[in-house]
Coordinates of N, CA and C in Angstrom, one line a residue:
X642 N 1.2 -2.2 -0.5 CA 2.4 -1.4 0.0 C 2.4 -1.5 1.5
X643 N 1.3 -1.3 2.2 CA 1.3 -1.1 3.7 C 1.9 -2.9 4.0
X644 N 1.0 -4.0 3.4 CA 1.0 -5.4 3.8 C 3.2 -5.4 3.8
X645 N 3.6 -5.2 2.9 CA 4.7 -5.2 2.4 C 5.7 -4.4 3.4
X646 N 5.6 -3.1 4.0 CA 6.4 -2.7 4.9 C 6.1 -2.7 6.3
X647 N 5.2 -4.1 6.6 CA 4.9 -4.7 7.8 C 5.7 -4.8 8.0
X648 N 6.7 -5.8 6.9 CA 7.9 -6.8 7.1 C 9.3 -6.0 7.1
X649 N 9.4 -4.8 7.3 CA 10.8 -4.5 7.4 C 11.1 -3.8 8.5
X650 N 12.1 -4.1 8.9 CA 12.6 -4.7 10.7 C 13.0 -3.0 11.4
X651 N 13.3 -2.3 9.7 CA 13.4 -1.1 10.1 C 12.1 0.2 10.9
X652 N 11.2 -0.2 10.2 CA 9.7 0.8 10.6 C 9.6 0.4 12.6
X653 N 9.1 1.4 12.4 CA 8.5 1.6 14.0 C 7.5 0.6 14.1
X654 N 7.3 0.4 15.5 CA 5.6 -0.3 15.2 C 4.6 0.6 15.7
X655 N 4.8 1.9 15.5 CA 3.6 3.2 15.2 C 3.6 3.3 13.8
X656 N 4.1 3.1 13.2 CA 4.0 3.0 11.8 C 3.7 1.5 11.1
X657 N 4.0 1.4 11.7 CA 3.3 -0.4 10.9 C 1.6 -0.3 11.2
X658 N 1.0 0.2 12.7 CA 0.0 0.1 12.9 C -0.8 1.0 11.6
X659 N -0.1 2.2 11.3 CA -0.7 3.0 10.3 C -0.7 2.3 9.5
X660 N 0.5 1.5 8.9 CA 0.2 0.4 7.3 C -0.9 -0.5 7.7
X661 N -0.8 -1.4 8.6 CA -2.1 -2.2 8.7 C -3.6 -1.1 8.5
X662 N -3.3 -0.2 9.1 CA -4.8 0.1 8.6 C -5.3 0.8 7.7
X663 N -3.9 1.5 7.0 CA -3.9 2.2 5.8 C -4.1 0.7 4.5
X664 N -3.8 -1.0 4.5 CA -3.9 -1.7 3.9 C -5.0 -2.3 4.1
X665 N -6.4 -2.3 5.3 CA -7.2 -2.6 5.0 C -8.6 -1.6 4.9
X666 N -8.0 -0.5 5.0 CA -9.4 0.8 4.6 C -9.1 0.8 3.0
X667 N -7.9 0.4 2.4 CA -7.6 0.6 0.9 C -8.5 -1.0 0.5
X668 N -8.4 -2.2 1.3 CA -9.4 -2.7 0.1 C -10.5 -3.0 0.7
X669 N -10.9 -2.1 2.1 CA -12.8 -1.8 1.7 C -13.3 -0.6 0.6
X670 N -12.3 0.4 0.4 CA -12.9 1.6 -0.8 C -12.3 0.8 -2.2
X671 N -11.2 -0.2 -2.4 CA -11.1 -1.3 -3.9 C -12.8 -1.6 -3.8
X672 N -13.5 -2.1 -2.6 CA -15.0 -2.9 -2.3 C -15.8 -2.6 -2.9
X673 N -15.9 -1.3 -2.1 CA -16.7 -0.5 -2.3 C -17.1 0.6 -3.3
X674 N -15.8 0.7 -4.1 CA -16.6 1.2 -5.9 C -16.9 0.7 -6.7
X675 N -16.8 -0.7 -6.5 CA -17.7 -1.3 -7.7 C -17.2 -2.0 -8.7
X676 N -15.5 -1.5 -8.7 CA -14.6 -1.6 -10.1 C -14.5 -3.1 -10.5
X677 N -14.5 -3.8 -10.6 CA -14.6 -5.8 -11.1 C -13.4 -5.8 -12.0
X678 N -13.1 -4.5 -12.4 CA -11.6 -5.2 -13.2 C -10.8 -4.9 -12.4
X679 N -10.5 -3.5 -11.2 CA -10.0 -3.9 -10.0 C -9.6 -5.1 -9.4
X680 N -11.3 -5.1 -8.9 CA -11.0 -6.4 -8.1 C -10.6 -7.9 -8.5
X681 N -10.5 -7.8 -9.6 CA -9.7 -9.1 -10.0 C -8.2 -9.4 -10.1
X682 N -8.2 -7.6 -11.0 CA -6.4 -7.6 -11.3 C -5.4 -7.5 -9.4
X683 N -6.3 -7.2 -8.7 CA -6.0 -7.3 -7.3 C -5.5 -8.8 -6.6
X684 N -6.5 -9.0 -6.5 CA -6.7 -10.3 -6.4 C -5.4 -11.5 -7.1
X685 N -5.3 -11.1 -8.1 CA -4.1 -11.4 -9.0 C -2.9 -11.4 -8.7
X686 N -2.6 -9.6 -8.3 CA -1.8 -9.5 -8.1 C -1.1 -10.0 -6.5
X687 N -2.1 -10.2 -5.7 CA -2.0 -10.5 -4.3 C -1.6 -12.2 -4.5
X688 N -2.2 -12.7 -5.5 CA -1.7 -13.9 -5.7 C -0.1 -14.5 -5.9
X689 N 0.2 -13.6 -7.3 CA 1.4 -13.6 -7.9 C 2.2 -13.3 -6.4
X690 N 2.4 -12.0 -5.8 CA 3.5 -11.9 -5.0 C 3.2 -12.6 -3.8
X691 N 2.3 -13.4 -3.3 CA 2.3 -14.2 -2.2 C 3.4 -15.7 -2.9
X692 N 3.0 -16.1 -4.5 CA 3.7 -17.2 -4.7 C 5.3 -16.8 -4.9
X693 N 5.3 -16.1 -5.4 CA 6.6 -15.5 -5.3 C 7.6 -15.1 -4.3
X694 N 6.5 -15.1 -3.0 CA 7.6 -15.1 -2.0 C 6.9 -16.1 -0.6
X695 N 6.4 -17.4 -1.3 CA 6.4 -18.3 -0.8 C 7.1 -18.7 0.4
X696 N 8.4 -19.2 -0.1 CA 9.3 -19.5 0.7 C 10.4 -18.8 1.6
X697 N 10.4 -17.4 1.0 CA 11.4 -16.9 1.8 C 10.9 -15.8 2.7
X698 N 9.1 -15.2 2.6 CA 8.6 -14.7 3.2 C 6.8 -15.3 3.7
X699 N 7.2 -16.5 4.3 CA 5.6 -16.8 4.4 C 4.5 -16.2 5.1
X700 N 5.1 -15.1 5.6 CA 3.9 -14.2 6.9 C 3.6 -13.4 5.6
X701 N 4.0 -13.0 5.1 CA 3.5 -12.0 3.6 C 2.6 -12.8 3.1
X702 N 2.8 -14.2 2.7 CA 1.7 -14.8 2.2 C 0.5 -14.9 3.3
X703 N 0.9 -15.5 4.3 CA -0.3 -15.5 5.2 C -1.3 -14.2 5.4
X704 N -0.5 -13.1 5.4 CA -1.7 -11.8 5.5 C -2.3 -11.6 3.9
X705 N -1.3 -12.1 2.9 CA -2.1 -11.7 1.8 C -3.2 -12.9 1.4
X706 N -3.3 -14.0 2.1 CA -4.5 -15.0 1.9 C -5.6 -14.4 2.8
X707 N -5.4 -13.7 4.1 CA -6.5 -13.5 4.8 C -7.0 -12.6 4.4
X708 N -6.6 -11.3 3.7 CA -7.2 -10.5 3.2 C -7.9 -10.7 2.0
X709 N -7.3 -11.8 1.1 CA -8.2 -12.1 -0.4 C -9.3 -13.1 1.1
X710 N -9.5 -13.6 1.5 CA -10.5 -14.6 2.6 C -11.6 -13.1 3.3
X711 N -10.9 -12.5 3.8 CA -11.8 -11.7 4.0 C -12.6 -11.0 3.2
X712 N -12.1 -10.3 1.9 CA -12.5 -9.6 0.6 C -13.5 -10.7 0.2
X713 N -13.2 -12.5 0.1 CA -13.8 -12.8 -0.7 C -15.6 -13.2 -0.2
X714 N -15.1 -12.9 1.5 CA -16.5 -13.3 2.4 C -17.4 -11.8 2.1
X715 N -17.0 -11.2 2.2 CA -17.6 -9.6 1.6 C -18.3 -9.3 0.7
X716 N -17.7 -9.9 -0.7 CA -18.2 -10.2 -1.6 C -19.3 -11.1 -1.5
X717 N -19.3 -12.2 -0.9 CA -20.3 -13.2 -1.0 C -21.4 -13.1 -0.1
X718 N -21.3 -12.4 1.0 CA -22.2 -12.1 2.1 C -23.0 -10.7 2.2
X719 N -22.6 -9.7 2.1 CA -22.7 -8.8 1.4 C -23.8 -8.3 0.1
X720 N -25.3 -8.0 0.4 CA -25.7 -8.0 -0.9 C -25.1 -7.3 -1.9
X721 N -25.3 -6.0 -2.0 CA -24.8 -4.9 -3.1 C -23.7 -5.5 -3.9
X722 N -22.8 -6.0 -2.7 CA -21.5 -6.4 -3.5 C -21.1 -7.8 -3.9
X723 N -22.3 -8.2 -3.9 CA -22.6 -10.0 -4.2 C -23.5 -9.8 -5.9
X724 N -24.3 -9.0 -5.5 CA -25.0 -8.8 -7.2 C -24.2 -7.9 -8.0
X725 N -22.8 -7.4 -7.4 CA -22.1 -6.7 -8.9 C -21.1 -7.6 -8.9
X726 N -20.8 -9.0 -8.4 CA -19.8 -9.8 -8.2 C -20.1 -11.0 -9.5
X727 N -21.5 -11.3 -9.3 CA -22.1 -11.8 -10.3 C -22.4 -11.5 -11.5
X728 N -22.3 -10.4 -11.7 CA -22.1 -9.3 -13.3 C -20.8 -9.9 -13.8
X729 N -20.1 -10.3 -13.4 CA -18.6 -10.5 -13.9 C -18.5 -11.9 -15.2
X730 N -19.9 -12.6 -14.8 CA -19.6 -14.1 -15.9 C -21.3 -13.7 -16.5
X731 N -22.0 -12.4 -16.2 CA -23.2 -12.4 -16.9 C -22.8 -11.9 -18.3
X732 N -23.3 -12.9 -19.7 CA -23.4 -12.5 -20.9 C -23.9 -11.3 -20.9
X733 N -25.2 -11.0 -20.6 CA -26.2 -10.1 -21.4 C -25.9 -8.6 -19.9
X734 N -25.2 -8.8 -19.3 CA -24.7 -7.2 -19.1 C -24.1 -6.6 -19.9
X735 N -24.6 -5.1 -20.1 CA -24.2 -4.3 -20.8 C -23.1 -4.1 -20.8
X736 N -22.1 -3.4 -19.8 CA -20.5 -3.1 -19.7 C -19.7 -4.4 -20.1
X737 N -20.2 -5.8 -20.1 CA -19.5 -6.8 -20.6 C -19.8 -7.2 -21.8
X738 N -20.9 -6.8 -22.5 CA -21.3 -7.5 -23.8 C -20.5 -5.9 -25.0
X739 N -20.5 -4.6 -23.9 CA -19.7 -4.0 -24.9 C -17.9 -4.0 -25.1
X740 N -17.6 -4.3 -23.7 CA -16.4 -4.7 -23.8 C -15.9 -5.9 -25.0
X741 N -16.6 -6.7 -25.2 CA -16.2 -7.8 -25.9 C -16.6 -7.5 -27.6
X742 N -17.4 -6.7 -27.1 CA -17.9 -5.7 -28.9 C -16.8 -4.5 -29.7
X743 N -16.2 -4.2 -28.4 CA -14.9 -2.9 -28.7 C -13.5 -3.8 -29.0
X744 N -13.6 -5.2 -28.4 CA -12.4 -5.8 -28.8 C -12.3 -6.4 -29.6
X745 N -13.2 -6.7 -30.3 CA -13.4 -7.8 -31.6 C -13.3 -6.5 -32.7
X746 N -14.1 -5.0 -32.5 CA -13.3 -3.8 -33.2 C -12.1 -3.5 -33.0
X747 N -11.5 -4.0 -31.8 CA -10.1 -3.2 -31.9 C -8.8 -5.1 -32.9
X748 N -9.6 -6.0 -32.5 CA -8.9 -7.1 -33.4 C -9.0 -6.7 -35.0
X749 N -10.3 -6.3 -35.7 CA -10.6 -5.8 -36.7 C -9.5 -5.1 -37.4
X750 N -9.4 -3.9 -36.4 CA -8.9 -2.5 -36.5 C -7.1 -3.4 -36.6
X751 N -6.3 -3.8 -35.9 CA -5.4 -4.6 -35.9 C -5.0 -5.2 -37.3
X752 N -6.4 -5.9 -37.8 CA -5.9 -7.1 -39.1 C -5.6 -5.9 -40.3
X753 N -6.5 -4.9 -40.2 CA -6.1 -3.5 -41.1 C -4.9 -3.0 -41.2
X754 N -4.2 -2.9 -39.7 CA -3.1 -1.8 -39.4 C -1.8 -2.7 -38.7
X755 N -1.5 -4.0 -39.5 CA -1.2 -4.8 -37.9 C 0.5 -4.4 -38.0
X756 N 0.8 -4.0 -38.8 CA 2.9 -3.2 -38.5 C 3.2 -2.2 -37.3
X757 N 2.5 -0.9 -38.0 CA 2.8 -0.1 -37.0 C 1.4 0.6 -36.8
X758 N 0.5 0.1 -36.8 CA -1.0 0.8 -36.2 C -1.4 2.0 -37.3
X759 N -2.6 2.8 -36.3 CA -3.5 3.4 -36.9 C -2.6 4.9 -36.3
X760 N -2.0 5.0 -35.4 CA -1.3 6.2 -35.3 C -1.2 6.6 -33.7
X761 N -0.7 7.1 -32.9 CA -1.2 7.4 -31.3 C -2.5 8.6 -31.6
X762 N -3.2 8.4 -30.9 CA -4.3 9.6 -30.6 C -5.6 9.3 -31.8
X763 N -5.1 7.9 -32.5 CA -6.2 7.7 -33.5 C -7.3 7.0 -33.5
X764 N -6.6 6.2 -32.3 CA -8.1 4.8 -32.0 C -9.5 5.6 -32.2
X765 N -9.5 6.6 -31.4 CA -11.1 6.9 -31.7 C -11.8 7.4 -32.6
X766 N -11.3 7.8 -33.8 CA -11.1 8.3 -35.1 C -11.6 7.2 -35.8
X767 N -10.5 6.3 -35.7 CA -11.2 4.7 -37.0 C -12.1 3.8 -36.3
X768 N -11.9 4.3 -34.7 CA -13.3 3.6 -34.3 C -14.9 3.8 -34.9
X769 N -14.9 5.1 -34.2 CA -16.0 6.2 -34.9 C -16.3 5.8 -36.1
X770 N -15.2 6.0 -37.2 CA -15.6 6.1 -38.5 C -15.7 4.8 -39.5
X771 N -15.1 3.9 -38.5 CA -15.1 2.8 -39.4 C -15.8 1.3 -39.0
X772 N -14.7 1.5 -37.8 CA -15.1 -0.1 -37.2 C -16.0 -0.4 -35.7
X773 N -16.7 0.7 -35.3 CA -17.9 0.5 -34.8 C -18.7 -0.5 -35.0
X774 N -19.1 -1.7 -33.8 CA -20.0 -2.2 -34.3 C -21.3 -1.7 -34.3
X775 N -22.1 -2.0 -35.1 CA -23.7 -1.6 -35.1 C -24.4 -1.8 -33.5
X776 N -24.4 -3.0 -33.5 CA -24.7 -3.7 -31.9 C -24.4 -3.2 -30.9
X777 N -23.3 -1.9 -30.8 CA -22.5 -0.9 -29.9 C -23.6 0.1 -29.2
X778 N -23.8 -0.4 -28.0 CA -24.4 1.2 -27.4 C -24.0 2.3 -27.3
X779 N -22.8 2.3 -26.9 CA -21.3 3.3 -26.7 C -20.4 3.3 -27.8
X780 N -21.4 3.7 -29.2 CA -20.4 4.2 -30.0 C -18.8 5.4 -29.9
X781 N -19.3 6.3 -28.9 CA -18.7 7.3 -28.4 C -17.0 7.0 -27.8
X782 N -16.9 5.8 -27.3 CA -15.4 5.3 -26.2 C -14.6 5.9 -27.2
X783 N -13.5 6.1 -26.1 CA -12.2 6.5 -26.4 C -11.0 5.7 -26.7
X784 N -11.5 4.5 -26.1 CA -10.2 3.2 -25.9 C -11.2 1.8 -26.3
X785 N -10.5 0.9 -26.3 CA -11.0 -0.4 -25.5 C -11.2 -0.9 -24.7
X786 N -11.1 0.0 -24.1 CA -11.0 -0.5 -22.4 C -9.8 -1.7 -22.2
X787 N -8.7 -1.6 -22.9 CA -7.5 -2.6 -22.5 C -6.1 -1.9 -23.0
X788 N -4.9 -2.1 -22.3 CA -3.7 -1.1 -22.7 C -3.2 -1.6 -23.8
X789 N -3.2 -3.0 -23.6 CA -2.3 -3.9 -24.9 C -3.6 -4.4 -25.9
X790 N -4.9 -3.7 -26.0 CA -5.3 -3.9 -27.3 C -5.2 -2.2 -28.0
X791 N -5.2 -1.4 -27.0 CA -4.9 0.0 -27.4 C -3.4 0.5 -28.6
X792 N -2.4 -0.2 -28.0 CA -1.6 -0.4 -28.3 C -1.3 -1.0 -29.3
X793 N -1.7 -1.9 -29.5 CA -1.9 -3.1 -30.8 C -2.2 -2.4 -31.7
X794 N -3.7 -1.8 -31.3 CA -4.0 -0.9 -32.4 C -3.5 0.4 -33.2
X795 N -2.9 1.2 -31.9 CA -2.2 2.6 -32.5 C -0.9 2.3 -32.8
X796 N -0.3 1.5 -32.5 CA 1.3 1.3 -32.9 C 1.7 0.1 -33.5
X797 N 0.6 -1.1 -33.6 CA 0.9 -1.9 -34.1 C 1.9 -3.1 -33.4
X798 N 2.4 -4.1 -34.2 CA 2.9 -5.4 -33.1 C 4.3 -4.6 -33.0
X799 N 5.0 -3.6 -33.6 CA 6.3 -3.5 -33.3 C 6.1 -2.2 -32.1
X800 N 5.0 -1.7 -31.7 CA 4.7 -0.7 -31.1 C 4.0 -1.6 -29.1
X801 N 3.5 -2.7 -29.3 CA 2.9 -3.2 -28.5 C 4.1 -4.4 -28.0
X802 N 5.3 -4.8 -29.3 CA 6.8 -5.7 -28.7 C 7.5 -4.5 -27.9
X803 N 7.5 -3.3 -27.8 CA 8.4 -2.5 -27.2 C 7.8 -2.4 -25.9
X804 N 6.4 -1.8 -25.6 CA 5.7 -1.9 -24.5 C 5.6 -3.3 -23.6
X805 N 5.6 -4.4 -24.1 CA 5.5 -5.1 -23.2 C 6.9 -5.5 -22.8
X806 N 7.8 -5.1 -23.6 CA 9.3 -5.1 -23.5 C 9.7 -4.9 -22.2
X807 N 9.5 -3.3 -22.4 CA 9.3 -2.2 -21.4 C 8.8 -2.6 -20.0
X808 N 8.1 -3.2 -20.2 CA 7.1 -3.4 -18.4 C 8.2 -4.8 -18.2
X809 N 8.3 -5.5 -19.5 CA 9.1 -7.0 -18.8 C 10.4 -6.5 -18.2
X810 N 11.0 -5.5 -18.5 CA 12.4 -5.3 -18.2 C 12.4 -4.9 -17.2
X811 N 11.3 -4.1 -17.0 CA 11.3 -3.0 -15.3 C 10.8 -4.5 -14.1
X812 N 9.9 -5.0 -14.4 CA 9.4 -6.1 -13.6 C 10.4 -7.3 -13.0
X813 N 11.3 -7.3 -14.4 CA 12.3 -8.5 -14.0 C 13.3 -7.4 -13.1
X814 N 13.5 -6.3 -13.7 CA 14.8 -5.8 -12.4 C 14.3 -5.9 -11.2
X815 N 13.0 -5.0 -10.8 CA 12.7 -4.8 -9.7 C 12.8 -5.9 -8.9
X816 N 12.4 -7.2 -9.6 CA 12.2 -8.3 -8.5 C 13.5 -8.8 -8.7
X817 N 14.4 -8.5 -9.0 CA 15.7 -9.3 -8.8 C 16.7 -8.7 -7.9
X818 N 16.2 -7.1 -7.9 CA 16.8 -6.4 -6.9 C 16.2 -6.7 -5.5
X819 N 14.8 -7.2 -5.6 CA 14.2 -7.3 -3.9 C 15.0 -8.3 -3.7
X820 N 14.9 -9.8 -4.7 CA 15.5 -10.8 -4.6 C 16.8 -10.9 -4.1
X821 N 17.5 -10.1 -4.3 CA 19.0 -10.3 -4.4 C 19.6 -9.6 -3.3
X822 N 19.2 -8.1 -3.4 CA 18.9 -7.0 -1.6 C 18.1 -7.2 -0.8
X823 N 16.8 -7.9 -0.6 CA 15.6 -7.8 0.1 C 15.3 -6.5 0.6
X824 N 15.3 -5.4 -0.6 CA 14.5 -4.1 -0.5 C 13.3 -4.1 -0.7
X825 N 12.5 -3.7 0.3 CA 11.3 -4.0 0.5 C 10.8 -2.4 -0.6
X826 N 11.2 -1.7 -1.1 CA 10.7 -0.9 -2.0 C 10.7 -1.4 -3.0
X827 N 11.8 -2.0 -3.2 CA 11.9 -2.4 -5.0 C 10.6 -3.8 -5.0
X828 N 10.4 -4.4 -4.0 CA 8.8 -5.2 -4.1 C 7.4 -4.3 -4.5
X829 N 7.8 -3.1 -3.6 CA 6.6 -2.3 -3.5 C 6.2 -1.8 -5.2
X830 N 7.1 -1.8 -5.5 CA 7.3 -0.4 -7.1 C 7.5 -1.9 -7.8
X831 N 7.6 -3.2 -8.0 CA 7.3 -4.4 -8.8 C 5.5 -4.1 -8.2
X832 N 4.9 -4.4 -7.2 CA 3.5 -4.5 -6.8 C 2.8 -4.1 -8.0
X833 N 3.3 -2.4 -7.6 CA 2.1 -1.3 -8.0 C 2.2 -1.4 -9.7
X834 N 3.4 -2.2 -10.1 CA 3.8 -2.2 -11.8 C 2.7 -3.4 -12.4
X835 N 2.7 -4.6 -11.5 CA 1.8 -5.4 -12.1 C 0.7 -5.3 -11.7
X836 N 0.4 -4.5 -10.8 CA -1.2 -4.4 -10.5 C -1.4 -3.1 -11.6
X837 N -1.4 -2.2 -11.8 CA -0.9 -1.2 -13.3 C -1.5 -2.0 -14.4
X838 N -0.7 -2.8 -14.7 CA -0.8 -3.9 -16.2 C -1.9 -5.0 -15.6
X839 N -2.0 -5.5 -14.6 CA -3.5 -6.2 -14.5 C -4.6 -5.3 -15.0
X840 N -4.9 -4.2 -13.9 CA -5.5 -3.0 -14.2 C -5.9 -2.8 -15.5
X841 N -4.7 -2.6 -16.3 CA -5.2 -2.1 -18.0 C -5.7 -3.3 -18.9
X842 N -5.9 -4.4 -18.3 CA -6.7 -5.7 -19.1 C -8.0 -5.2 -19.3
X843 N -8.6 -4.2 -18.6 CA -9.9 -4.3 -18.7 C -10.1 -2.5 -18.6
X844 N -9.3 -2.1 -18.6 CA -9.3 -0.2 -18.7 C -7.8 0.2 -19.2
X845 N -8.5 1.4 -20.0 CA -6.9 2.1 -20.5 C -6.0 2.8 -19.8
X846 N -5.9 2.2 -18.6 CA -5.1 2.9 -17.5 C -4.0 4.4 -18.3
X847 N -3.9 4.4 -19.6 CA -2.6 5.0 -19.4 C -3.1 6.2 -20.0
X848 N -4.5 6.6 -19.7 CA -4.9 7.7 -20.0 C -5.4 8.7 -18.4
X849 N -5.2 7.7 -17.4 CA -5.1 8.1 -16.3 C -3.8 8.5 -15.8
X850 N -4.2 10.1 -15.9 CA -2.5 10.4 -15.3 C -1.9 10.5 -14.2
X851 N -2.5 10.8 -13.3 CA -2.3 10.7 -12.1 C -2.2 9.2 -11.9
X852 N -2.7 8.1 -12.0 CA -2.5 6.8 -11.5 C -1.1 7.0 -12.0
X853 N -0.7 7.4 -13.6 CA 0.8 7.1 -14.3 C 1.6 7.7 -13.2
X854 N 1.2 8.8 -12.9 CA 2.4 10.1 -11.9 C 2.9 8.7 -10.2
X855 N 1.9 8.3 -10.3 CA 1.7 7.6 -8.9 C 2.9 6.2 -9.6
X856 N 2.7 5.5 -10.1 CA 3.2 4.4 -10.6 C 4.4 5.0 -10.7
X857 N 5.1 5.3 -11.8 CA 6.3 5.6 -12.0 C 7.4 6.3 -10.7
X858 N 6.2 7.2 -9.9 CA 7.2 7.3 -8.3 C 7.5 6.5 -7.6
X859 N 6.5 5.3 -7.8 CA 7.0 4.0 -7.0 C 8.3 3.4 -7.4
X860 N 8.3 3.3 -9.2 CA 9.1 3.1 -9.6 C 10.4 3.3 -9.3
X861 N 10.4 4.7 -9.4 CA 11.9 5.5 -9.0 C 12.3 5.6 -7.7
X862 N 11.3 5.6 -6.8 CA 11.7 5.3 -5.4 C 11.9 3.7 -5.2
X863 N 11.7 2.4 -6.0 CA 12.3 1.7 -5.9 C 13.5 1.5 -6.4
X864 N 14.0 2.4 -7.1 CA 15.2 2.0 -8.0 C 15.9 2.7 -6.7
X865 N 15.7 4.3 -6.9 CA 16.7 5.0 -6.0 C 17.2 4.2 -4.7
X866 N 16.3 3.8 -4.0 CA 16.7 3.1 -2.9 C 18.0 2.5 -2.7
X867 N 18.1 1.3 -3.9 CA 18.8 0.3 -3.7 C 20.3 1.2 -3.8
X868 N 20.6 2.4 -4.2 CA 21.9 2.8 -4.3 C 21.8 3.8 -2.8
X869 N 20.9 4.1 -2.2 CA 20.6 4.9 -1.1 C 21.2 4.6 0.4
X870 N 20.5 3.4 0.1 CA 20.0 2.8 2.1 C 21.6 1.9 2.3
X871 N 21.7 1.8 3.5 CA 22.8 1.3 3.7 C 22.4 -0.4 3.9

């Protein structure tokens, strides 16, 4: 968000100074907790909207390469955060050998329930009781740690076609309104939507409500805008 309203002609440059350094203290504390599904879906996401706006904003791409360049020297130079960097392609870590144990139960749980699911609020119910694997340290989770296997499983494919429906519809407006107005909000509230849905590949974001409360205001402050600003 900060990288993004560098670029509008409107802000002060006492406020831009705040965005620049409100956008790089935000990805030394992404750094510095540890998160690896963060930092990927990040990374991702910095990708996607640098190619996206390739051509008609290349100083956007250029700060968002120096920052994945800097992040990525961090990572590599850096002990603490060089040996949790390397966790990410290790088999025999635990957080990754049970992620891949909870999804092969939540595929299970799927071939059982695959119309309209196990029910909302039930995943942990037929987890627990059924489709636990033995091999599971963390019989106890709540989710799969992913939105669209959560999904799959409590509501089934016609419950997980609406949800991704849902995100495809908001994602294509937003960027067609930056596209079409160059509102630099309706980019911001597209950002924070696919970093959201990167995010839940590897966590059930949507049990975090505050991240939801946060998301969704970007949302509507990108929508509102575009009927607002002159």
């Amino acid at each position: 968000m900060g990288l993004v309203l560098l670029n509008d002609k409107k802000i002060s440059w006492r406020l831009k100074y705040f965005f620049s350094f409100a956008a790089f203290f935000s990805i030394a504390v992404l750094l510095l907790n540890g998160c690896r599904g963060v930092w990927l879906s990040i990374i991702i996401c910095m990708l996607t909207i640098g190619f996206l706006l390739r051509k008609r904003h290349p100083r956007i791409l250029a700060m968002l390469l120096i920052l994945i360049l800097l992040s990525a020297m961090a990572l590599w130079f850096v002990p603490f955060l060089h040996a949790r960097l390397i966790t990410i392609t290790d088999t025999h870590f635990e957080p990754n050998t049970e992620r891949v144990l909870m999804l092969k139960s939540a595929w299970r749980m799927f071939l059982d329930h695959p119309l309209v699911g196990v029910g909302l609020d039930r995943w942990q119910y037929y987890y627990r009781h059924q489709y636990v694997s033995p091999l599971a340290h963390e019989p106890g989770v709540d989710s799969p740690h992913n939105n669209f296997a959560m999904y799959l499983d409590e509501t089934g494919i016609i419950g997980l076609s609406a949800f991704i429906g849902l995100f495809a519809a908001v994602l294509l407006s937003l960027y067609k309104d930056f596209k079409s107005r160059s509102d630099w909000f309706a980019l911001i509230a597209f950002s924070v939507v696919l970093g959201f849905l990167l995010g839940g590949l590897t966590d059930h974001t949507f049990r975090m409500m505050n991240v939801i409360r946060l998301m969704w205001f970007c949302v509507g402050l990108g929508s509102v805008t575009l009927d607002t600003r002159t």
